């Protein structure tokens, strides 16, 4: 062989090596979402009565965001924001869908659609709550596989309505355990390809169903609801532990981008799906635009790319969509109209600016804008009266969250200039939104709400 072939041979070897390399390096992406979790109900958020060693290990392996938000105080809207990377109010998904007709509008593209196009294996396990009609089910929204239920709430002890694909399952298992098992199976079965798994527990949403063995670990907790909540949290942590163990077993620990959030704040007020959660030190809870409704436990772990630590500037769950898309090799285009940003350069310190100039919320008459340390908010007065009945919204209030995380010291009259500036900015954003496609009446429903179910 003469040396004139050498450059060609080198070129072939080079391209083969890097083709293999890029396939091997494409990260797996795992989105884990808890439901109605309190802000302070995990060890890494300073919880004392619930052991969450697996979530704590996940948090220790990655970045904990101390100002991590979701785009609303309700289940379905924030899931729509997570899976699309867009403010859901831009496409009318402001409230929980009702009945079997409403769901994530078909105009929207999910992260699963985009990753699937790049060859990712895609799976959804757990609570869907983005539409039950055939065209809106997970396997029509970019997911190759689905195991779970389509509505907003479900008994933990009944399998009626638990589907594999579109078929009712026969097996009967505590749902949190079943979802953990199915996630493990998904990871086990798809070792040859990069995968995207959306693992959305219904834990710790009502009904308050826990297994006896786990309840027995919390007999020292006097409050019955909190006792059950703790046992349900423990189950979720155990399930997550099995999933993380499987990721490690298949050798993908470093190459898997994992995020964990709650879909909204803990329901701590009468009139909401109260579950015994705690949002301490935040005020308010689910269904309000106070911090307790929208600021959530928020973790991103990706050992091969992200150093463990804390990140304190405000971020929002839509960012996790964009971050995962970029990690997976999706080219971000302006036509995607994403509101999320890739967080990696911010976490690494490469970009020292705030990821967002401001963050915005609209939930019917309630609103909020977060800009720097300040937050302007108008919220349901049920957060103050706790009568259980939806109340008129308050006047706008201004808080400095850095000094006043509990939103107790209203600065509206002391800082009228700041108030006006933020109000104007919110109205500018609001003008870019559409009217809600459904819902919006006070006390808007929270999806199917089965009563407490009997243990089998
Ligand atoms: Ca929820």
Short mmCIF file of C-alpha atoms and ligand atoms in Angstrom, two decimals:
data_model
loop_
_atom_site.label_atom_id
_atom_site.label_comp_id
_atom_site.label_asym_id
_atom_site.label_seq_id
_atom_site.Cartn_x
_atom_site.Cartn_y
_atom_site.Cartn_z
CA UNK A 1 0.00 0.00 0.00
CA UNK A 2 1.39 3.34 -0.95
CA UNK A 3 1.30 6.29 1.33
CA UNK A 4 -1.12 8.17 -0.96
CA UNK A 5 -3.96 6.08 0.52
CA UNK A 6 -3.01 6.93 4.05
CA UNK A 7 -4.92 10.22 4.28
CA UNK A 8 -8.06 8.44 3.09
CA UNK A 9 -7.61 5.62 5.58
CA UNK A 10 -7.00 8.14 8.34
CA UNK A 11 -10.11 10.04 7.31
CA UNK A 12 -12.21 6.87 7.43
CA UNK A 13 -10.80 5.83 10.79
CA UNK A 14 -11.29 9.33 12.11
CA UNK A 15 -14.93 9.51 11.05
CA UNK A 16 -15.65 6.00 12.34
CA UNK A 17 -14.13 6.86 15.69
CA UNK A 18 -16.08 10.06 16.07
CA UNK A 19 -19.33 8.58 14.79
CA UNK A 20 -19.01 5.92 17.48
CA UNK A 21 -17.95 8.52 19.99
CA UNK A 22 -20.94 10.78 19.35
CA UNK A 23 -23.37 7.86 19.66
CA UNK A 24 -21.76 6.78 22.87
CA UNK A 25 -21.78 10.30 24.23
CA UNK A 26 -25.37 11.26 23.49
CA UNK A 27 -26.80 11.52 26.97
CA UNK A 28 -29.86 9.75 28.23
CA UNK A 29 -32.43 12.13 29.63
CA UNK A 30 -34.59 11.37 32.63
CA UNK A 31 -37.31 13.76 33.80
CA UNK A 32 -38.69 12.84 37.22
CA UNK A 33 -41.71 14.81 38.38
CA UNK A 34 -43.39 14.64 41.79
CA UNK A 35 -46.98 15.73 42.22
CA UNK A 36 -48.15 18.29 44.81
CA UNK A 37 -44.96 17.93 46.85
CA UNK A 38 -44.25 20.48 49.54
CA UNK A 39 -41.27 22.78 49.10
CA UNK A 40 -39.55 21.50 52.22
CA UNK A 41 -40.42 17.80 52.17
CA UNK A 42 -37.10 16.26 51.12
CA UNK A 43 -33.84 15.99 53.02
CA UNK A 44 -32.05 18.27 50.59
CA UNK A 45 -34.71 20.90 51.31
CA UNK A 46 -34.17 20.49 55.06
CA UNK A 47 -37.02 18.11 55.85
CA UNK A 48 -36.60 16.35 59.19
CA UNK A 49 -39.36 13.75 59.33
CA UNK A 50 -39.14 12.06 55.92
CA UNK A 51 -36.03 10.10 54.95
CA UNK A 52 -35.36 10.72 51.25
CA UNK A 53 -31.85 9.27 50.82
CA UNK A 54 -32.23 8.66 47.10
CA UNK A 55 -33.45 12.11 46.23
CA UNK A 56 -30.77 13.53 48.50
CA UNK A 57 -28.10 11.53 46.67
CA UNK A 58 -29.44 12.77 43.35
CA UNK A 59 -29.34 16.35 44.65
CA UNK A 60 -25.79 15.85 45.96
CA UNK A 61 -24.69 14.59 42.55
CA UNK A 62 -25.96 17.69 40.77
CA UNK A 63 -27.17 21.23 41.15
CA UNK A 64 -29.91 22.28 43.55
CA UNK A 65 -31.70 25.40 42.34
CA UNK A 66 -32.77 27.52 45.30
CA UNK A 67 -34.99 29.73 43.15
CA UNK A 68 -36.53 27.09 40.92
CA UNK A 69 -40.03 27.74 39.67
CA UNK A 70 -42.82 26.18 37.67
CA UNK A 71 -45.05 28.16 35.33
CA UNK A 72 -48.21 27.73 37.36
CA UNK A 73 -49.73 26.48 40.60
CA UNK A 74 -51.60 23.52 39.06
CA UNK A 75 -50.75 20.08 37.71
CA UNK A 76 -51.56 20.05 34.02
CA UNK A 77 -50.45 23.57 33.02
CA UNK A 78 -46.93 23.13 34.40
CA UNK A 79 -46.58 19.74 32.69
CA UNK A 80 -47.57 21.45 29.45
CA UNK A 81 -44.85 24.05 30.12
CA UNK A 82 -42.28 21.36 30.92
CA UNK A 83 -42.91 19.21 27.87
CA UNK A 84 -43.16 22.10 25.39
CA UNK A 85 -40.58 24.50 26.86
CA UNK A 86 -43.12 27.31 26.49
CA UNK A 87 -45.33 29.37 28.74
CA UNK A 88 -48.51 27.31 28.49
CA UNK A 89 -50.61 30.48 28.54
CA UNK A 90 -49.26 31.17 25.05
CA UNK A 91 -51.40 28.31 23.75
CA UNK A 92 -54.38 28.48 26.06
CA UNK A 93 -53.34 25.73 28.51
CA UNK A 94 -53.70 27.98 31.52
CA UNK A 95 -55.86 25.66 33.64
CA UNK A 96 -56.36 21.96 34.19
CA UNK A 97 -58.22 20.33 31.32
CA UNK A 98 -61.61 18.86 32.13
CA UNK A 99 -63.50 15.95 30.62
CA UNK A 100 -62.04 13.87 27.84
CA UNK A 101 -61.91 16.54 25.16
CA UNK A 102 -59.37 19.03 26.44
CA UNK A 103 -55.63 18.58 26.57
CA UNK A 104 -52.29 19.80 25.27
CA UNK A 105 -53.23 21.53 21.99
CA UNK A 106 -52.13 19.60 18.92
CA UNK A 107 -50.36 22.70 17.65
CA UNK A 108 -47.65 22.09 20.25
CA UNK A 109 -44.52 19.98 19.89
CA UNK A 110 -43.22 18.06 22.89
CA UNK A 111 -39.64 17.36 23.86
CA UNK A 112 -40.40 13.70 23.14
CA UNK A 113 -41.31 14.58 19.53
CA UNK A 114 -37.99 16.35 19.13
CA UNK A 115 -35.75 13.77 20.78
CA UNK A 116 -37.48 10.91 18.99
CA UNK A 117 -36.62 12.56 15.68
CA UNK A 118 -32.94 12.29 16.67
CA UNK A 119 -33.21 8.58 17.35
CA UNK A 120 -34.01 8.65 21.05
CA UNK A 121 -36.11 5.89 22.57
CA UNK A 122 -38.91 7.75 24.32
CA UNK A 123 -41.12 6.63 27.18
CA UNK A 124 -43.68 8.13 29.54
CA UNK A 125 -44.49 6.47 32.85
CA UNK A 126 -47.06 7.66 35.38
CA UNK A 127 -49.51 10.54 35.34
CA UNK A 128 -50.24 12.11 31.97
CA UNK A 129 -52.93 14.77 32.53
CA UNK A 130 -52.38 16.33 29.10
CA UNK A 131 -55.46 14.98 27.37
CA UNK A 132 -57.26 11.65 27.30
CA UNK A 133 -58.73 11.70 23.82
CA UNK A 134 -56.88 9.40 21.38
CA UNK A 135 -55.03 12.17 19.50
CA UNK A 136 -53.68 13.58 22.77
CA UNK A 137 -52.44 10.41 24.41
CA UNK A 138 -48.69 10.00 25.07
CA UNK A 139 -48.01 7.76 22.09
CA UNK A 140 -49.40 10.46 19.83
CA UNK A 141 -47.21 13.11 21.47
CA UNK A 142 -43.78 11.68 20.76
CA UNK A 143 -43.59 8.82 23.26
CA UNK A 144 -42.93 5.33 21.90
CA UNK A 145 -44.10 3.77 25.13
CA UNK A 146 -46.57 4.65 27.86
CA UNK A 147 -47.45 3.06 31.17
CA UNK A 148 -49.73 5.01 33.47
CA UNK A 149 -53.04 6.84 33.60
CA UNK A 150 -54.38 9.69 31.53
CA UNK A 151 -56.18 11.88 34.09
CA UNK A 152 -55.13 14.17 36.90
CA UNK A 153 -55.52 11.88 39.90
CA UNK A 154 -55.65 8.18 40.59
CA UNK A 155 -56.08 5.67 43.36
CA UNK A 156 -52.79 4.08 44.37
CA UNK A 157 -54.41 0.72 44.99
CA UNK A 158 -56.57 0.19 41.92
CA UNK A 159 -55.47 -0.69 38.42
CA UNK A 160 -58.62 0.45 36.68
CA UNK A 161 -57.51 3.08 34.17
CA UNK A 162 -53.83 2.11 34.35
CA UNK A 163 -52.77 1.56 30.74
CA UNK A 164 -49.84 -0.01 28.97
CA UNK A 165 -49.90 1.83 25.68
CA UNK A 166 -53.64 2.08 25.23
CA UNK A 167 -54.58 -1.21 26.93
CA UNK A 168 -55.85 -1.67 30.46
CA UNK A 169 -53.28 -3.62 32.50
CA UNK A 170 -54.06 -6.76 34.50
CA UNK A 171 -51.43 -6.41 37.17
CA UNK A 172 -52.30 -4.73 40.43
CA UNK A 173 -49.58 -2.91 42.32
CA UNK A 174 -49.27 0.22 44.45
CA UNK A 175 -48.91 2.76 41.64
CA UNK A 176 -45.71 4.37 42.92
CA UNK A 177 -44.05 0.94 43.01
CA UNK A 178 -45.47 0.09 39.58
CA UNK A 179 -44.16 3.29 38.04
CA UNK A 180 -40.70 2.69 39.52
CA UNK A 181 -40.73 -0.87 38.19
CA UNK A 182 -41.76 0.23 34.70
CA UNK A 183 -39.10 2.95 34.61
CA UNK A 184 -36.46 0.39 35.57
CA UNK A 185 -37.69 -1.91 32.82
CA UNK A 186 -37.56 0.90 30.25
CA UNK A 187 -33.92 1.65 31.12
CA UNK A 188 -33.04 -2.06 31.12
CA UNK A 189 -34.63 -2.61 27.70
CA UNK A 190 -33.12 0.39 25.93
CA UNK A 191 -29.45 0.17 26.71
CA UNK A 192 -28.36 0.28 23.08
CA UNK A 193 -29.89 3.65 22.25
CA UNK A 194 -29.96 6.99 23.97
CA UNK A 195 -33.31 7.33 25.72
CA UNK A 196 -35.65 9.94 27.10
CA UNK A 197 -37.86 8.87 29.98
CA UNK A 198 -40.56 11.06 31.49
CA UNK A 199 -41.32 9.57 34.90
CA UNK A 200 -44.25 11.45 36.39
CA UNK A 201 -45.39 10.07 39.72
CA UNK A 202 -48.84 10.85 41.04
CA UNK A 203 -47.20 10.75 44.45
CA UNK A 204 -47.89 12.66 46.58
CA UNK A 205 -51.22 13.90 45.22
CA UNK A 206 -54.42 12.81 46.94
CA UNK A 207 -56.00 10.31 47.54
CA UNK A 208 -53.96 9.65 50.65
CA UNK A 209 -53.04 6.02 50.04
CA UNK A 210 -49.99 4.41 51.60
CA UNK A 211 -48.88 0.82 52.10
CA UNK A 212 -49.04 -0.62 55.62
CA UNK A 213 -45.34 -1.46 55.79
CA UNK A 214 -44.41 2.15 55.05
CA UNK A 215 -47.06 3.61 57.34
CA UNK A 216 -45.55 1.51 60.12
CA UNK A 217 -42.33 3.48 59.81
CA UNK A 218 -44.09 6.70 60.77
CA UNK A 219 -46.24 5.68 63.73
CA UNK A 220 -44.50 8.41 65.75
CA UNK A 221 -46.12 11.09 63.55
CA UNK A 222 -49.27 12.22 65.36
CA UNK A 223 -50.99 13.92 62.43
CA UNK A 224 -52.62 11.10 60.46
CA UNK A 225 -52.48 12.97 57.16
CA UNK A 226 -48.81 13.84 57.59
CA UNK A 227 -48.09 10.24 58.56
CA UNK A 228 -49.65 9.01 55.34
CA UNK A 229 -47.91 11.72 53.33
CA UNK A 230 -44.55 10.70 54.77
CA UNK A 231 -45.20 7.07 53.84
CA UNK A 232 -46.15 8.11 50.30
CA UNK A 233 -43.01 10.24 49.99
CA UNK A 234 -40.92 7.33 51.22
CA UNK A 235 -42.45 5.12 48.51
CA UNK A 236 -41.56 7.65 45.83
CA UNK A 237 -38.02 7.99 47.14
CA UNK A 238 -37.63 4.20 47.12
CA UNK A 239 -38.92 3.99 43.55
CA UNK A 240 -36.52 6.73 42.47
CA UNK A 241 -33.71 4.85 44.23
CA UNK A 242 -34.41 1.76 42.12
CA UNK A 243 -34.40 3.84 38.95
CA UNK A 244 -31.09 5.52 39.83
CA UNK A 245 -29.59 2.15 40.71
CA UNK A 246 -30.59 0.78 37.31
CA UNK A 247 -29.05 3.78 35.53
CA UNK A 248 -25.80 3.03 37.35
CA UNK A 249 -26.03 -0.72 36.69
CA UNK A 250 -26.21 -0.20 32.94
CA UNK A 251 -23.15 2.04 33.15
CA UNK A 252 -24.96 5.26 32.31
CA UNK A 253 -24.63 7.13 35.59
CA UNK A 254 -22.32 9.82 34.23
CA UNK A 255 -23.99 10.05 30.84
CA UNK A 256 -27.55 10.60 32.04
CA UNK A 257 -29.05 14.02 32.54
CA UNK A 258 -31.60 13.74 35.34
CA UNK A 259 -33.96 16.43 36.54
CA UNK A 260 -36.33 16.36 39.46
CA UNK A 261 -39.09 18.85 40.26
CA UNK A 262 -42.52 18.98 41.81
CA UNK A 263 -45.23 20.02 39.36
CA UNK A 264 -46.55 22.70 41.73
CA UNK A 265 -46.35 23.67 45.39
CA UNK A 266 -47.85 21.65 48.20
CA UNK A 267 -51.61 22.04 48.66
CA UNK A 268 -51.70 23.44 52.16
CA UNK A 269 -54.92 25.43 52.05
CA UNK A 270 -58.53 24.37 52.45
CA UNK A 271 -60.28 23.95 49.13
CA UNK A 272 -57.25 22.35 47.51
CA UNK A 273 -56.14 18.71 47.43
CA UNK A 274 -54.59 18.93 50.92
CA UNK A 275 -52.10 16.15 51.55
CA UNK A 276 -50.15 17.15 54.64
CA UNK A 277 -47.28 18.75 52.72
CA UNK A 278 -45.22 21.68 53.99
CA UNK A 279 -43.98 24.63 51.96
CA UNK A 280 -42.03 26.17 54.83
CA UNK A 281 -40.69 28.88 54.74
CA UNK A 282 -42.85 29.91 51.80
CA UNK A 283 -46.35 31.38 52.08
CA UNK A 284 -49.35 29.99 50.25
CA UNK A 285 -49.58 26.76 48.32
CA UNK A 286 -51.10 25.05 45.34
CA UNK A 287 -53.55 27.25 43.40
CA UNK A 288 -51.85 30.53 44.38
CA UNK A 289 -49.15 32.59 42.70
CA UNK A 290 -47.50 33.10 46.07
CA UNK A 291 -44.14 31.36 46.39
CA UNK A 292 -45.73 28.32 48.03
CA UNK A 293 -47.66 27.61 44.84
CA UNK A 294 -44.92 28.03 42.26
CA UNK A 295 -41.47 27.64 43.84
CA UNK A 296 -40.53 23.96 44.00
CA UNK A 297 -37.71 21.54 44.78
CA UNK A 298 -35.60 21.69 41.63
CA UNK A 299 -32.57 19.50 40.82
CA UNK A 300 -30.46 18.85 37.75
CA UNK A 301 -27.80 16.15 37.73
CA UNK A 302 -25.49 15.30 34.83
CA UNK A 303 -22.19 14.09 36.29
CA UNK A 304 -20.22 14.16 33.04
CA UNK A 305 -21.07 17.83 32.44
CA UNK A 306 -22.25 19.47 35.64
CA UNK A 307 -20.38 19.95 38.90
CA UNK A 308 -22.39 19.54 42.09
CA UNK A 309 -23.43 22.72 43.82
CA UNK A 310 -26.17 25.29 44.26
CA UNK A 311 -27.52 27.82 41.83
CA UNK A 312 -29.38 30.80 43.21
CA UNK A 313 -30.66 32.89 40.31
CA UNK A 314 -34.29 32.31 39.26
CA UNK A 315 -34.94 29.49 36.80
CA UNK A 316 -38.13 27.83 35.64
CA UNK A 317 -39.13 24.32 34.56
CA UNK A 318 -39.30 25.31 30.87
CA UNK A 319 -35.51 25.68 31.07
CA UNK A 320 -35.21 21.96 31.71
CA UNK A 321 -36.85 21.30 28.36
CA UNK A 322 -34.42 23.52 26.49
CA UNK A 323 -31.42 22.24 28.46
CA UNK A 324 -32.33 18.65 27.61
CA UNK A 325 -32.94 19.48 23.95
CA UNK A 326 -29.51 21.05 23.64
CA UNK A 327 -27.90 18.15 25.52
CA UNK A 328 -29.59 15.73 23.15
CA UNK A 329 -28.27 17.54 20.10
CA UNK A 330 -31.45 19.33 18.99
CA UNK A 331 -30.67 22.55 17.15
CA UNK A 332 -32.69 25.31 18.81
CA UNK A 333 -34.47 27.47 16.27
CA UNK A 334 -36.48 30.64 16.79
CA UNK A 335 -39.41 28.95 15.05
CA UNK A 336 -39.70 26.62 18.06
CA UNK A 337 -40.67 29.70 20.09
CA UNK A 338 -39.17 28.29 23.27
CA UNK A 339 -39.31 30.35 26.44
CA UNK A 340 -36.84 28.14 28.26
CA UNK A 341 -33.07 28.59 28.09
CA UNK A 342 -30.19 26.13 28.21
CA UNK A 343 -29.05 26.23 31.83
CA UNK A 344 -25.65 24.57 31.38
CA UNK A 345 -23.63 27.75 30.61
CA UNK A 346 -25.23 29.47 33.59
CA UNK A 347 -24.51 26.62 35.98
CA UNK A 348 -20.91 26.33 34.79
CA UNK A 349 -20.31 30.05 35.28
CA UNK A 350 -19.53 30.54 31.60
CA UNK A 351 -22.48 32.94 31.57
CA UNK A 352 -22.75 34.97 34.76
CA UNK A 353 -25.93 36.82 33.80
CA UNK A 354 -29.36 35.83 35.04
CA UNK A 355 -30.93 33.17 32.78
CA UNK A 356 -34.08 35.32 32.55
CA UNK A 357 -34.54 39.05 32.67
CA UNK A 358 -37.87 38.30 34.38
CA UNK A 359 -40.23 35.38 35.00
CA UNK A 360 -43.99 35.66 34.62
CA UNK A 361 -47.16 33.99 35.81
CA UNK A 362 -50.81 34.27 34.93
CA UNK A 363 -53.46 32.04 36.44
CA UNK A 364 -56.83 33.63 35.79
CA UNK A 365 -56.98 36.81 37.82
CA UNK A 366 -53.89 35.87 39.74
CA UNK A 367 -50.56 37.05 38.41
CA UNK A 368 -46.91 37.45 39.32
CA UNK A 369 -43.65 38.69 37.92
CA UNK A 370 -40.21 37.97 39.39
CA UNK A 371 -37.41 40.31 38.46
CA UNK A 372 -34.13 40.14 40.33
CA UNK A 373 -34.93 39.96 44.02
CA UNK A 374 -38.37 41.52 43.57
CA UNK A 375 -41.73 39.94 42.98
CA UNK A 376 -45.00 41.59 42.16
CA UNK A 377 -47.99 39.37 42.89
CA UNK A 378 -51.77 39.37 42.95
CA UNK A 379 -53.16 36.25 44.54
CA UNK A 380 -56.35 34.51 45.68
CA UNK A 381 -57.17 35.82 49.16
CA UNK A 382 -58.06 32.28 50.20
CA UNK A 383 -54.31 32.08 50.87
CA UNK A 384 -54.95 34.48 53.77
CA UNK A 385 -58.46 33.56 54.86
CA UNK A 386 -58.21 29.77 54.36
CA UNK A 387 -61.97 29.44 54.14
CA UNK A 388 -61.64 26.87 51.38
CA UNK A 389 -63.66 28.97 49.02
CA UNK A 390 -61.98 30.82 46.18
CA UNK A 391 -61.92 34.51 47.01
CA UNK A 392 -61.39 37.65 45.00
CA UNK A 393 -57.77 38.38 44.24
CA UNK A 394 -55.77 40.83 46.33
CA UNK A 395 -54.41 44.14 45.14
CA UNK A 396 -50.92 43.85 43.67
CA UNK A 397 -48.25 43.45 46.32
CA UNK A 398 -44.52 43.89 46.06
CA UNK A 399 -42.02 41.78 47.94
CA UNK A 400 -38.25 41.61 48.14
CA UNK A 401 -37.76 37.86 48.17
CA UNK A 402 -34.10 38.03 49.08
CA UNK A 403 -34.98 39.66 52.39
CA UNK A 404 -38.50 38.33 52.72
CA UNK A 405 -38.90 34.83 51.31
CA UNK A 406 -42.20 34.45 53.19
CA UNK A 407 -43.78 37.42 51.38
CA UNK A 408 -44.89 39.21 54.53
CA UNK A 409 -43.66 42.77 54.02
CA UNK A 410 -45.58 44.47 51.20
CA UNK A 411 -43.44 47.23 49.66
CA UNK A 412 -46.10 48.42 47.19
CA UNK A 413 -46.66 51.80 48.79
CA UNK A 414 -43.02 52.27 49.73
CA UNK A 415 -41.74 51.62 46.20
CA UNK A 416 -44.36 52.91 43.75
CA UNK A 417 -41.79 53.31 40.95
CA UNK A 418 -40.70 49.69 41.19
CA UNK A 419 -44.32 48.59 41.31
CA UNK A 420 -45.19 50.53 38.16
CA UNK A 421 -42.16 49.30 36.27
CA UNK A 422 -42.89 45.67 37.03
CA UNK A 423 -46.59 46.05 36.41
CA UNK A 424 -45.92 47.55 33.00
CA UNK A 425 -43.51 44.76 32.17
CA UNK A 426 -46.05 42.14 33.17
CA UNK A 427 -48.72 43.74 30.96
CA UNK A 428 -46.33 43.67 28.01
CA UNK A 429 -45.86 39.94 28.53
CA UNK A 430 -49.56 39.42 29.10
CA UNK A 431 -50.30 40.99 25.72
CA UNK A 432 -48.40 38.12 24.06
CA UNK A 433 -50.72 35.47 25.55
CA UNK A 434 -54.00 34.03 24.31
CA UNK A 435 -57.24 33.57 26.19
CA UNK A 436 -57.47 30.29 28.08
CA UNK A 437 -58.96 27.54 25.91
CA UNK A 438 -60.93 26.21 28.89
CA UNK A 439 -61.49 26.60 32.61
CA UNK A 440 -60.78 29.63 34.67
CA UNK A 441 -63.83 29.70 36.87
CA UNK A 442 -62.95 30.23 40.52
CA UNK A 443 -62.02 26.95 42.11
CA UNK A 444 -61.16 25.44 38.76
CA UNK A 445 -61.20 21.66 38.91
CA UNK A 446 -58.14 19.58 39.52
CA UNK A 447 -58.88 16.67 37.24
CA UNK A 448 -60.58 13.45 38.29
CA UNK A 449 -60.47 13.29 42.02
CA UNK A 450 -61.14 9.80 43.32
CA UNK A 451 -61.91 9.50 46.98
CA UNK A 452 -59.55 7.64 49.27
CA UNK A 453 -59.44 4.11 48.00
CA UNK A 454 -59.52 0.90 50.00
CA UNK A 455 -56.32 -0.95 50.42
CA UNK A 456 -56.40 -4.29 48.73
CA1 LIG B 1 -49.82 18.73 41.07
#
